Amino acid sequence: MKKNRIIVVSLISLGIIFIFGISFYLIFCNKFYVSDFKKEVTINYKEKFNPTYGIVKYGNLFFKKDVKHNYKGNVDINKLGKYQIKYYYKYKKNRYILTQTVYVKDLEKPVLNIEGEELKYCPNGKLKTYNYSANDNVDGDITSKVKVELKDNYIIFSVDDNSGNNIVAKRKAVPNDNESPKLTLNGNQYITIYKDTFYKDQGATAVDDCDGDLTSSINVSGNVDVSKAGTYVIKYSVKDSSNNMSTIERKVTVKERYIAPPVSGGKVAYLTFDDGPGEYTNKLLDILKKYNVKVTFFVTNQSYSIGYDSAIKRAFDEGHTIALHSYTHNYSYIYASESNYFEDLTNIQNKVKNITGYTSTIIRFPGGSSNTVSRFNRGIMTRLANEVTNRGFTYVDWNVSSGDAGGTTDTAKVYENVINGINSHDVSVVLQHDIKEFSVNAVEDIVKYCINNGIELRPLTPNGPTAHHGINN
Ligand SMILES: [Zn+2]
């Protein structure tokens, strides 16, 4: 019995000591006391970050002291994201650490700017074009994300930024269609073509703000008679479903093909030389100088002519006409497209201008306007002949061929061909090539023949004879 009592008393004593110890610890032992500390904090984009320490003290239940504190970690307020901040608290040699998560978020709505208090829409329900913009503090310009819709007589504009902040604005809407369709000509408004060529109208396109594409409803009137010189007007008109009408006109001038030069009674011959300058051009210039005769050079920049630019300058300074043949003389390139052709032509025109200061507008198509080598591109010569004329160039073919392009390699034959040709025309445009020595060798006799027989030799001018061939493509 005595033994049991001792055990009971011991247990009770231990219990009392334990409770007493705990209470003593809670009341008198020192530790960190924390209140009002936020484990998670959210701040707005670009808002200043202020560390929040909460209230942290060190001490016991009755006596608490302030502690020293600081923090480590960085919050980039210019970048949305999640950041960790560590707060350090210190009292004498005792330390304590707390961690806080800081979210930098976009908390602001975008701003919508809409021009006009009352907006129009098409009677068929189609929206018109409105002037509005949307800007967000984080995403910048988000105008392209704005949704526009018509609902219950209001135009509703709404947009979300990338963080899901939404703004909606509405404007009173009234049905209205007083805008005419937009009519646009395909091709040039003013076109010049030569008589007896071919004219194909390129038409026009029409777009209406309410009805969309109205091209198929365009009414075209007027026609072009290519057999008669004159100016022709083609009229295009179109109406939208609210009867708003638009009209536009095109003027097509059909030009006489051939302007005869003032011939002083006798025959006139225009000697022309293609594909140079080249090795024999200076020799030719010497002959022409000797007899004071002026001719025309259709120049190139192909392999034969590279290195002979000074001959172009000399020919120009000595009064000859510098006309344009081709920069590359490469048929498969220049006749592949209109843009290739005009790029090549512009290159040779610029070259001549750089050498002489003169902007030449007389041209000769490689192969002549009658060539068939371009047939890999159907109709290109018809289109080019019209387009060069339209752009202010004069193209010139020939009516007397020396045969030096393949018919002969004999100087005597060249002479014979040229003289026969000149004798059978009142106005001759003679084709020779100054890159061929045997052909250049015939020139002195040709010149002498002309002088002795009262045939006037002239250089070509933009309003001189054109000797046009029939176009075969
Ligand atoms: Zn040529």
CSV table of C-alpha atoms and ligand atoms in Angstrom, one decimal:
chain,number,residue,atom,x,y,z
A,1,MET,CA,0.0,0.0,0.0
A,2,LYS,CA,2.8,2.3,1.0
A,3,LYS,CA,4.5,1.6,-2.3
A,4,ASN,CA,1.4,2.6,-4.3
A,5,ARG,CA,1.1,5.9,-2.5
A,6,ILE,CA,4.6,6.8,-3.3
A,7,ILE,CA,4.0,6.1,-7.1
A,8,VAL,CA,0.8,8.2,-7.1
A,9,VAL,CA,2.5,11.1,-5.3
A,10,SER,CA,5.4,10.9,-7.6
A,11,LEU,CA,3.2,11.0,-10.7
A,12,ILE,CA,1.2,13.9,-9.4
A,13,SER,CA,4.4,15.8,-8.6
A,14,LEU,CA,5.8,15.1,-12.0
A,15,GLY,CA,2.6,16.4,-13.6
A,16,ILE,CA,2.6,19.5,-11.5
A,17,ILE,CA,6.3,20.1,-12.4
A,18,PHE,CA,5.5,19.5,-16.1
A,19,ILE,CA,2.6,22.0,-16.1
A,20,PHE,CA,4.5,24.5,-14.1
A,21,GLY,CA,7.5,24.1,-16.5
A,22,ILE,CA,5.3,24.7,-19.6
A,23,SER,CA,3.7,27.7,-18.0
A,24,PHE,CA,7.0,29.1,-17.0
A,25,TYR,CA,8.3,28.6,-20.5
A,26,LEU,CA,5.3,30.3,-22.0
A,27,ILE,CA,5.4,33.1,-19.6
A,28,PHE,CA,9.0,33.8,-19.0
A,29,CYS,CA,11.1,32.3,-21.9
A,30,ASN,CA,12.1,34.7,-24.7
A,31,LYS,CA,11.1,34.1,-28.4
A,32,PHE,CA,10.0,36.0,-31.6
A,33,TYR,CA,6.3,37.0,-31.6
A,34,VAL,CA,4.9,37.7,-35.1
A,35,SER,CA,1.6,39.3,-36.1
A,36,ASP,CA,0.2,40.9,-39.3
A,37,PHE,CA,2.8,39.3,-41.6
A,38,LYS,CA,1.5,38.7,-45.1
A,39,LYS,CA,2.8,35.5,-46.8
A,40,GLU,CA,1.5,36.7,-50.2
A,41,VAL,CA,1.3,40.2,-51.5
A,42,THR,CA,0.0,41.4,-54.9
A,43,ILE,CA,1.0,44.7,-56.4
A,44,ASN,CA,0.1,46.4,-59.6
A,45,TYR,CA,2.5,46.6,-62.6
A,46,LYS,CA,4.9,49.5,-62.1
A,47,GLU,CA,3.6,50.1,-58.6
A,48,LYS,CA,6.3,50.8,-56.0
A,49,PHE,CA,7.2,47.8,-53.9
A,50,ASN,CA,7.3,48.5,-50.2
A,51,PRO,CA,8.6,45.7,-47.9
A,52,THR,CA,6.0,44.7,-45.3
A,53,TYR,CA,7.6,43.4,-42.1
A,54,GLY,CA,4.4,42.9,-40.1
A,55,ILE,CA,4.8,43.3,-36.4
A,56,VAL,CA,7.6,41.2,-35.0
A,57,LYS,CA,8.9,41.5,-31.5
A,58,TYR,CA,11.2,39.5,-29.3
A,59,GLY,CA,10.5,38.7,-25.7
A,60,ASN,CA,8.1,36.9,-23.4
A,61,LEU,CA,4.5,37.2,-22.5
A,62,PHE,CA,5.1,40.3,-20.3
A,63,PHE,CA,8.0,42.0,-21.8
A,64,LYS,CA,8.6,42.3,-25.6
A,65,LYS,CA,11.3,44.3,-27.4
A,66,ASP,CA,11.4,45.7,-30.9
A,67,VAL,CA,13.7,43.9,-33.2
A,68,LYS,CA,16.0,45.0,-36.0
A,69,HIS,CA,14.9,44.0,-39.5
A,70,ASN,CA,15.9,44.0,-43.1
A,71,TYR,CA,15.0,42.1,-46.3
A,72,LYS,CA,16.7,40.5,-49.3
A,73,GLY,CA,15.3,39.8,-52.7
A,74,ASN,CA,14.3,41.8,-55.7
A,75,VAL,CA,10.9,42.7,-57.2
A,76,ASP,CA,11.0,43.8,-60.8
A,77,ILE,CA,7.9,46.0,-61.0
A,78,ASN,CA,8.4,46.4,-64.8
A,79,LYS,CA,7.8,42.7,-65.3
A,80,LEU,CA,4.8,40.7,-64.5
A,81,GLY,CA,5.7,37.7,-62.3
A,82,LYS,CA,6.2,36.0,-59.0
A,83,TYR,CA,9.0,37.1,-56.7
A,84,GLN,CA,10.4,35.8,-53.3
A,85,ILE,CA,11.4,38.2,-50.5
A,86,LYS,CA,13.2,37.1,-47.4
A,87,TYR,CA,12.7,39.1,-44.2
A,88,TYR,CA,15.4,38.9,-41.6
A,89,TYR,CA,14.7,39.8,-37.9
A,90,LYS,CA,17.4,40.1,-35.2
A,91,TYR,CA,17.5,40.6,-31.5
A,92,LYS,CA,21.0,40.4,-30.0
A,93,LYS,CA,22.2,37.1,-31.2
A,94,ASN,CA,18.8,35.7,-32.0
A,95,ARG,CA,17.7,35.5,-35.6
A,96,TYR,CA,14.4,34.8,-37.4
A,97,ILE,CA,13.5,34.5,-41.1
A,98,LEU,CA,10.2,34.8,-42.9
A,99,THR,CA,9.5,34.4,-46.6
A,100,GLN,CA,7.0,36.4,-48.6
A,101,THR,CA,5.7,35.8,-52.2
A,102,VAL,CA,5.2,39.0,-54.2
A,103,TYR,CA,3.0,38.9,-57.3
A,104,VAL,CA,3.4,41.7,-59.8
A,105,LYS,CA,0.2,41.7,-61.8
A,106,ASP,CA,-1.7,43.7,-64.4
A,107,LEU,CA,-4.6,45.0,-62.4
A,108,GLU,CA,-5.6,47.8,-64.8
A,109,LYS,CA,-8.2,47.7,-67.6
A,110,PRO,CA,-7.2,48.8,-71.0
A,111,VAL,CA,-8.4,52.3,-72.2
A,112,LEU,CA,-10.7,52.5,-75.2
A,113,ASN,CA,-10.9,55.6,-77.3
A,114,ILE,CA,-13.7,55.8,-79.8
A,115,GLU,CA,-14.3,58.7,-82.2
A,116,GLY,CA,-17.8,59.9,-82.4
A,117,GLU,CA,-20.8,59.7,-80.1
A,118,GLU,CA,-23.2,58.3,-82.7
A,119,LEU,CA,-22.0,55.8,-85.3
A,120,LYS,CA,-23.3,54.7,-88.6
A,121,TYR,CA,-23.8,51.2,-89.9
A,122,CYS,CA,-25.0,49.8,-93.2
A,123,PRO,CA,-28.8,49.1,-93.7
A,124,ASN,CA,-27.8,45.5,-94.4
A,125,GLY,CA,-26.3,45.2,-91.0
A,126,LYS,CA,-22.7,45.5,-92.1
A,127,LEU,CA,-20.5,47.6,-89.9
A,128,LYS,CA,-18.6,50.6,-91.3
A,129,THR,CA,-15.1,51.5,-90.5
A,130,TYR,CA,-14.8,53.3,-87.2
A,131,ASN,CA,-11.9,55.2,-85.7
A,132,TYR,CA,-10.9,53.7,-82.4
A,133,SER,CA,-7.9,52.7,-80.4
A,134,ALA,CA,-7.2,50.6,-77.4
A,135,ASN,CA,-4.2,50.9,-75.1
A,136,ASP,CA,-3.1,48.9,-72.2
A,137,ASN,CA,-0.7,49.8,-69.4
A,138,VAL,CA,1.2,46.5,-69.9
A,139,ASP,CA,0.4,45.3,-73.5
A,140,GLY,CA,0.6,48.7,-75.2
A,141,ASP,CA,-1.5,49.1,-78.4
A,142,ILE,CA,-4.1,46.4,-78.5
A,143,THR,CA,-6.4,48.1,-81.1
A,144,SER,CA,-6.2,45.0,-83.3
A,145,LYS,CA,-7.8,42.9,-80.5
A,146,VAL,CA,-10.9,45.1,-80.2
A,147,LYS,CA,-14.1,43.3,-81.0
A,148,VAL,CA,-16.8,45.4,-82.7
A,149,GLU,CA,-20.4,44.3,-83.0
A,150,LEU,CA,-23.8,45.6,-83.6
A,151,LYS,CA,-26.3,44.8,-80.9
A,152,ASP,CA,-29.7,46.3,-80.1
A,153,ASN,CA,-29.0,49.6,-82.0
A,154,TYR,CA,-25.6,50.0,-80.3
A,155,ILE,CA,-22.1,49.4,-81.6
A,156,ILE,CA,-20.3,47.5,-78.9
A,157,PHE,CA,-16.6,47.7,-78.6
A,158,SER,CA,-14.8,45.3,-76.2
A,159,VAL,CA,-11.3,44.3,-75.6
A,160,ASP,CA,-9.4,42.1,-73.1
A,161,ASP,CA,-5.7,42.7,-72.2
A,162,ASN,CA,-3.4,39.7,-71.9
A,163,SER,CA,-4.2,39.5,-68.2
A,164,GLY,CA,-7.9,39.2,-68.8
A,165,ASN,CA,-8.8,42.7,-67.8
A,166,ASN,CA,-11.8,43.6,-69.9
A,167,ILE,CA,-13.3,46.9,-71.0
A,168,VAL,CA,-16.6,47.5,-72.9
A,169,ALA,CA,-17.8,50.7,-74.5
A,170,LYS,CA,-20.9,51.3,-76.6
A,171,ARG,CA,-22.1,54.0,-79.0
A,172,LYS,CA,-25.6,54.6,-80.3
A,173,ALA,CA,-25.8,53.2,-83.9
A,174,VAL,CA,-27.9,54.5,-86.8
A,175,PRO,CA,-28.4,52.8,-90.2
A,176,ASN,CA,-27.0,54.9,-93.0
A,177,ASP,CA,-25.5,54.4,-96.5
A,178,ASN,CA,-24.6,57.6,-98.3
A,179,GLU,CA,-21.2,56.6,-99.4
A,180,SER,CA,-20.6,55.9,-103.1
A,181,PRO,CA,-18.7,52.8,-104.2
A,182,LYS,CA,-15.0,53.3,-104.8
A,183,LEU,CA,-14.2,52.9,-108.6
A,184,THR,CA,-10.6,52.3,-109.6
A,185,LEU,CA,-9.3,51.9,-113.1
A,186,ASN,CA,-7.1,48.9,-113.9
A,187,GLY,CA,-4.2,50.3,-115.9
A,188,ASN,CA,-3.6,53.9,-116.8
A,189,GLN,CA,-6.2,56.6,-117.0
A,190,TYR,CA,-4.5,58.1,-120.1
A,191,ILE,CA,-3.4,55.7,-122.8
A,192,THR,CA,-1.8,56.3,-126.1
A,193,ILE,CA,-1.6,53.6,-128.8
A,194,TYR,CA,-0.6,53.6,-132.4
A,195,LYS,CA,-3.3,53.4,-135.1
A,196,ASP,CA,-4.0,49.9,-136.4
A,197,THR,CA,-2.7,48.2,-133.3
A,198,PHE,CA,-4.8,46.4,-130.8
A,199,TYR,CA,-6.7,47.8,-127.8
A,200,LYS,CA,-8.0,45.7,-125.0
A,201,ASP,CA,-9.6,47.6,-122.1
A,202,GLN,CA,-8.3,46.5,-118.7
A,203,GLY,CA,-11.6,47.5,-117.0
A,204,ALA,CA,-12.0,48.7,-113.5
A,205,THR,CA,-12.8,47.5,-110.0
A,206,ALA,CA,-15.5,48.7,-107.6
A,207,VAL,CA,-15.7,48.2,-103.9
A,208,ASP,CA,-18.5,49.5,-101.7
A,209,ASP,CA,-18.4,50.0,-98.0
A,210,CYS,CA,-21.8,48.3,-97.5
A,211,ASP,CA,-22.1,46.0,-100.5
A,212,GLY,CA,-18.5,44.8,-100.9
A,213,ASP,CA,-17.1,44.0,-104.3
A,214,LEU,CA,-19.3,45.5,-107.0
A,215,THR,CA,-16.8,44.9,-109.9
A,216,SER,CA,-19.3,42.7,-111.8
A,217,SER,CA,-21.9,45.4,-111.7
A,218,ILE,CA,-19.8,48.0,-113.4
A,219,ASN,CA,-21.4,49.5,-116.5
A,220,VAL,CA,-18.9,50.3,-119.3
A,221,SER,CA,-19.7,52.6,-122.2
A,222,GLY,CA,-17.6,53.9,-125.1
A,223,ASN,CA,-15.2,52.1,-127.4
A,224,VAL,CA,-11.9,52.6,-129.1
A,225,ASP,CA,-11.6,52.5,-132.9
A,226,VAL,CA,-8.0,51.6,-133.6
A,227,SER,CA,-8.4,52.3,-137.3
A,228,LYS,CA,-9.1,56.0,-136.7
A,229,ALA,CA,-6.8,58.5,-135.0
A,230,GLY,CA,-8.4,60.4,-132.2
A,231,THR,CA,-9.2,60.5,-128.5
A,232,TYR,CA,-11.8,58.1,-127.2
A,233,VAL,CA,-13.5,58.2,-123.8
A,234,ILE,CA,-14.5,55.0,-121.9
A,235,LYS,CA,-16.9,55.6,-119.1
A,236,TYR,CA,-17.3,53.3,-116.1
A,237,SER,CA,-20.2,53.6,-113.7
A,238,VAL,CA,-21.5,51.6,-110.8
A,239,LYS,CA,-24.3,51.9,-108.2
A,240,ASP,CA,-24.6,50.4,-104.7
A,241,SER,CA,-27.8,49.0,-103.3
A,242,SER,CA,-28.7,52.4,-101.8
A,243,ASN,CA,-28.4,54.0,-105.3
A,244,ASN,CA,-25.2,55.8,-104.6
A,245,MET,CA,-23.4,56.1,-107.9
A,246,SER,CA,-19.7,56.5,-108.9
A,247,THR,CA,-18.3,57.2,-112.4
A,248,ILE,CA,-14.8,57.3,-113.8
A,249,GLU,CA,-13.3,57.9,-117.2
A,250,ARG,CA,-10.4,56.7,-119.3
A,251,LYS,CA,-9.0,58.5,-122.3
A,252,VAL,CA,-7.4,56.5,-125.1
A,253,THR,CA,-5.6,58.4,-127.8
A,254,VAL,CA,-5.1,56.6,-131.1
A,255,LYS,CA,-2.0,58.1,-132.7
A,256,GLU,CA,-1.0,58.2,-136.3
A,257,ARG,CA,1.6,55.5,-136.8
A,258,TYR,CA,3.9,57.5,-139.1
A,259,ILE,CA,4.8,61.1,-139.0
A,260,ALA,CA,6.5,61.9,-142.4
A,261,PRO,CA,9.6,64.0,-142.1
A,262,PRO,CA,9.9,67.2,-144.1
A,263,VAL,CA,11.6,65.9,-147.2
A,264,SER,CA,13.2,68.5,-149.3
A,265,GLY,CA,12.1,67.1,-152.6
A,266,GLY,CA,14.4,64.1,-152.6
A,267,LYS,CA,14.9,60.8,-150.7
A,268,VAL,CA,15.9,60.6,-147.1
A,269,ALA,CA,17.8,57.8,-145.4
A,270,TYR,CA,18.3,57.2,-141.7
A,271,LEU,CA,21.3,54.9,-141.2
A,272,THR,CA,20.9,53.1,-137.9
A,273,PHE,CA,23.4,50.8,-136.1
A,274,ASP,CA,22.4,48.3,-133.5
A,275,ASP,CA,24.1,46.3,-130.7
A,276,GLY,CA,27.1,48.5,-130.1
A,277,PRO,CA,29.1,50.3,-129.2
A,278,GLY,CA,32.0,47.9,-130.0
A,279,GLU,CA,35.4,47.4,-131.4
A,280,TYR,CA,34.5,49.1,-134.8
A,281,THR,CA,32.4,52.0,-133.6
A,282,ASN,CA,35.3,54.5,-133.6
A,283,LYS,CA,36.3,53.5,-137.1
A,284,LEU,CA,32.7,54.1,-138.2
A,285,LEU,CA,32.6,57.4,-136.4
A,286,ASP,CA,35.8,58.4,-138.3
A,287,ILE,CA,34.1,57.7,-141.7
A,288,LEU,CA,30.9,59.6,-140.7
A,289,LYS,CA,33.0,62.5,-139.5
A,290,LYS,CA,34.9,62.6,-142.8
A,291,TYR,CA,31.7,63.1,-144.7
A,292,ASN,CA,29.9,65.1,-142.0
A,293,VAL,CA,27.0,62.6,-141.9
A,294,LYS,CA,24.8,62.0,-138.8
A,295,VAL,CA,23.3,58.6,-138.0
A,296,THR,CA,21.6,56.8,-135.1
A,297,PHE,CA,23.1,54.3,-132.7
A,298,PHE,CA,20.8,51.9,-130.8
A,299,VAL,CA,23.1,51.0,-128.0
A,300,THR,CA,23.4,48.1,-125.5
A,301,ASN,CA,25.5,47.0,-122.6
A,302,GLN,CA,26.0,43.4,-123.9
A,303,SER,CA,29.4,41.8,-124.0
A,304,TYR,CA,30.6,43.3,-127.3
A,305,SER,CA,29.9,46.8,-126.0
A,306,ILE,CA,31.4,46.7,-122.5
A,307,GLY,CA,34.5,48.9,-122.5
A,308,TYR,CA,33.4,51.1,-125.3
A,309,ASP,CA,31.4,53.7,-123.4
A,310,SER,CA,33.7,56.4,-124.7
A,311,ALA,CA,32.4,55.7,-128.2
A,312,ILE,CA,28.8,56.6,-127.0
A,313,LYS,CA,30.1,59.9,-125.6
A,314,ARG,CA,32.0,60.6,-128.8
A,315,ALA,CA,29.0,59.7,-131.0
A,316,PHE,CA,26.8,62.0,-128.9
A,317,ASP,CA,29.2,64.8,-129.0
A,318,GLU,CA,29.6,64.5,-132.8
A,319,GLY,CA,25.9,65.0,-133.3
A,320,HIS,CA,24.6,61.5,-133.8
A,321,THR,CA,21.4,60.3,-132.1
A,322,ILE,CA,21.9,57.9,-129.2
A,323,ALA,CA,18.9,55.6,-129.0
A,324,LEU,CA,18.1,52.7,-126.7
A,325,HIS,CA,18.2,49.1,-127.8
A,326,SER,CA,18.6,47.0,-124.7
A,327,TYR,CA,20.8,46.7,-121.6
A,328,THR,CA,21.2,42.9,-121.8
A,329,HIS,CA,19.8,42.0,-125.2
A,330,ASN,CA,18.7,38.8,-123.6
A,331,TYR,CA,15.4,37.8,-125.2
A,332,SER,CA,14.4,35.2,-122.7
A,333,TYR,CA,14.8,37.7,-119.9
A,334,ILE,CA,13.4,40.9,-121.4
A,335,TYR,CA,10.4,39.3,-123.0
A,336,ALA,CA,9.5,37.2,-119.9
A,337,SER,CA,7.5,40.0,-118.5
A,338,GLU,CA,6.7,43.7,-118.9
A,339,SER,CA,8.5,44.5,-115.7
A,340,ASN,CA,11.7,42.7,-116.9
A,341,TYR,CA,11.5,44.6,-120.2
A,342,PHE,CA,11.1,48.0,-118.5
A,343,GLU,CA,13.8,47.3,-116.0
A,344,ASP,CA,16.2,46.5,-118.8
A,345,LEU,CA,15.1,49.6,-120.8
A,346,THR,CA,15.5,51.8,-117.7
A,347,ASN,CA,19.0,50.4,-117.2
A,348,ILE,CA,20.2,51.3,-120.7
A,349,GLN,CA,18.4,54.7,-120.5
A,350,ASN,CA,20.2,55.4,-117.3
A,351,LYS,CA,23.5,54.3,-118.8
A,352,VAL,CA,23.1,56.7,-121.7
A,353,LYS,CA,22.1,59.5,-119.4
A,354,ASN,CA,25.2,58.9,-117.2
A,355,ILE,CA,27.5,59.0,-120.2
A,356,THR,CA,25.9,61.9,-122.2
A,357,GLY,CA,23.5,63.7,-119.8
A,358,TYR,CA,20.8,63.1,-122.3
A,359,THR,CA,17.5,61.2,-121.6
A,360,SER,CA,16.9,59.2,-124.8
A,361,THR,CA,13.3,58.2,-125.6
A,362,ILE,CA,13.9,56.5,-129.1
A,363,ILE,CA,14.0,52.8,-128.7
A,364,ARG,CA,14.3,49.7,-130.9
A,365,PHE,CA,13.0,46.3,-129.6
A,366,PRO,CA,15.6,43.6,-129.8
A,367,GLY,CA,14.5,41.5,-132.7
A,368,GLY,CA,12.2,44.4,-133.8
A,369,SER,CA,8.6,44.8,-132.9
A,370,SER,CA,7.8,42.0,-135.4
A,371,ASN,CA,9.9,39.4,-133.6
A,372,THR,CA,8.6,35.9,-133.0
A,373,VAL,CA,11.4,35.0,-130.5
A,374,SER,CA,9.1,36.4,-127.8
A,375,ARG,CA,6.3,34.0,-128.5
A,376,PHE,CA,7.0,32.0,-125.4
A,377,ASN,CA,5.1,34.9,-123.7
A,378,ARG,CA,1.9,35.3,-125.7
A,379,GLY,CA,1.0,38.8,-126.7
A,380,ILE,CA,4.0,40.5,-125.0
A,381,MET,CA,5.0,42.5,-128.1
A,382,THR,CA,1.4,43.8,-128.5
A,383,ARG,CA,1.4,44.9,-124.9
A,384,LEU,CA,4.9,46.4,-125.0
A,385,ALA,CA,4.3,48.3,-128.2
A,386,ASN,CA,1.3,50.0,-126.6
A,387,GLU,CA,3.0,50.5,-123.2
A,388,VAL,CA,6.2,52.0,-124.5
A,389,THR,CA,4.2,54.5,-126.5
A,390,ASN,CA,2.0,55.2,-123.5
A,391,ARG,CA,5.1,55.9,-121.5
A,392,GLY,CA,6.4,58.5,-124.0
A,393,PHE,CA,8.9,56.4,-125.9
A,394,THR,CA,9.0,56.2,-129.7
A,395,TYR,CA,9.9,52.8,-131.0
A,396,VAL,CA,11.5,52.5,-134.4
A,397,ASP,CA,11.9,49.4,-136.6
A,398,TRP,CA,13.4,49.5,-140.1
A,399,ASN,CA,12.3,49.2,-143.7
A,400,VAL,CA,15.8,48.5,-145.2
A,401,SER,CA,17.8,45.6,-143.9
A,402,SER,CA,21.5,45.2,-144.7
A,403,GLY,CA,21.3,41.5,-144.1
A,404,ASP,CA,24.3,41.7,-141.7
A,405,ALA,CA,22.4,40.0,-138.9
A,406,GLY,CA,22.7,36.6,-140.6
A,407,GLY,CA,21.8,37.0,-144.3
A,408,THR,CA,25.4,37.7,-145.3
A,409,THR,CA,28.9,38.3,-144.0
A,410,ASP,CA,30.1,40.0,-147.2
A,411,THR,CA,30.7,43.7,-147.4
A,412,ALA,CA,29.7,44.0,-151.0
A,413,LYS,CA,26.4,42.2,-150.3
A,414,VAL,CA,25.7,44.6,-147.4
A,415,TYR,CA,26.3,47.5,-149.7
A,416,GLU,CA,24.0,46.1,-152.4
A,417,ASN,CA,21.2,45.3,-150.0
A,418,VAL,CA,21.3,48.8,-148.5
A,419,ILE,CA,21.5,50.7,-151.9
A,420,ASN,CA,18.7,48.6,-153.3
A,421,GLY,CA,16.6,49.3,-150.3
A,422,ILE,CA,17.2,53.0,-150.3
A,423,ASN,CA,16.4,53.2,-154.0
A,424,SER,CA,13.0,51.5,-153.4
A,425,HIS,CA,11.9,53.9,-150.6
A,426,ASP,CA,11.4,57.6,-150.3
A,427,VAL,CA,12.2,57.4,-146.6
A,428,SER,CA,14.5,54.6,-145.6
A,429,VAL,CA,15.4,53.4,-142.1
A,430,VAL,CA,18.4,51.2,-142.6
A,431,LEU,CA,19.4,48.5,-140.2
A,432,GLN,CA,23.1,47.7,-139.7
A,433,HIS,CA,25.3,46.5,-136.8
A,434,ASP,CA,28.4,48.4,-135.8
A,435,ILE,CA,29.8,45.3,-134.0
A,436,LYS,CA,30.4,43.7,-137.3
A,437,GLU,CA,33.5,44.8,-139.2
A,438,PHE,CA,32.3,43.6,-142.7
A,439,SER,CA,29.2,45.8,-142.2
A,440,VAL,CA,31.1,48.8,-141.0
A,441,ASN,CA,33.4,48.4,-144.0
A,442,ALA,CA,30.4,49.0,-146.4
A,443,VAL,CA,29.4,52.3,-144.8
A,444,GLU,CA,31.9,54.6,-146.6
A,445,ASP,CA,30.6,53.5,-150.0
A,446,ILE,CA,27.0,53.7,-148.9
A,447,VAL,CA,27.6,57.3,-147.7
A,448,LYS,CA,29.3,58.2,-150.9
A,449,TYR,CA,26.5,56.8,-152.9
A,450,CYS,CA,23.9,58.8,-151.0
A,451,ILE,CA,25.8,62.0,-151.3
A,452,ASN,CA,26.4,61.5,-155.1
A,453,ASN,CA,22.7,60.7,-155.6
A,454,GLY,CA,21.2,63.5,-153.6
A,455,ILE,CA,19.9,61.2,-150.8
A,456,GLU,CA,19.8,63.1,-147.6
A,457,LEU,CA,21.2,61.3,-144.5
A,458,ARG,CA,19.7,62.2,-141.2
A,459,PRO,CA,19.8,61.0,-137.6
A,460,LEU,CA,16.5,59.9,-136.1
A,461,THR,CA,14.4,62.2,-133.9
A,462,PRO,CA,11.5,61.4,-131.6
A,463,ASN,CA,9.1,62.7,-134.2
A,464,GLY,CA,10.9,61.1,-137.2
A,465,PRO,CA,9.8,58.1,-139.1
A,466,THR,CA,9.2,54.9,-137.2
A,467,ALA,CA,9.1,52.3,-140.0
A,468,HIS,CA,6.9,50.1,-137.9
A,469,HIS,CA,6.7,46.4,-138.6
A,470,GLY,CA,3.5,44.4,-138.2
A,471,ILE,CA,3.4,42.9,-134.7
A,472,ASN,CA,3.4,39.1,-134.8
A,473,ASN,CA,3.0,38.4,-131.1
B,1,ZN,ZN,20.0,43.8,-131.6
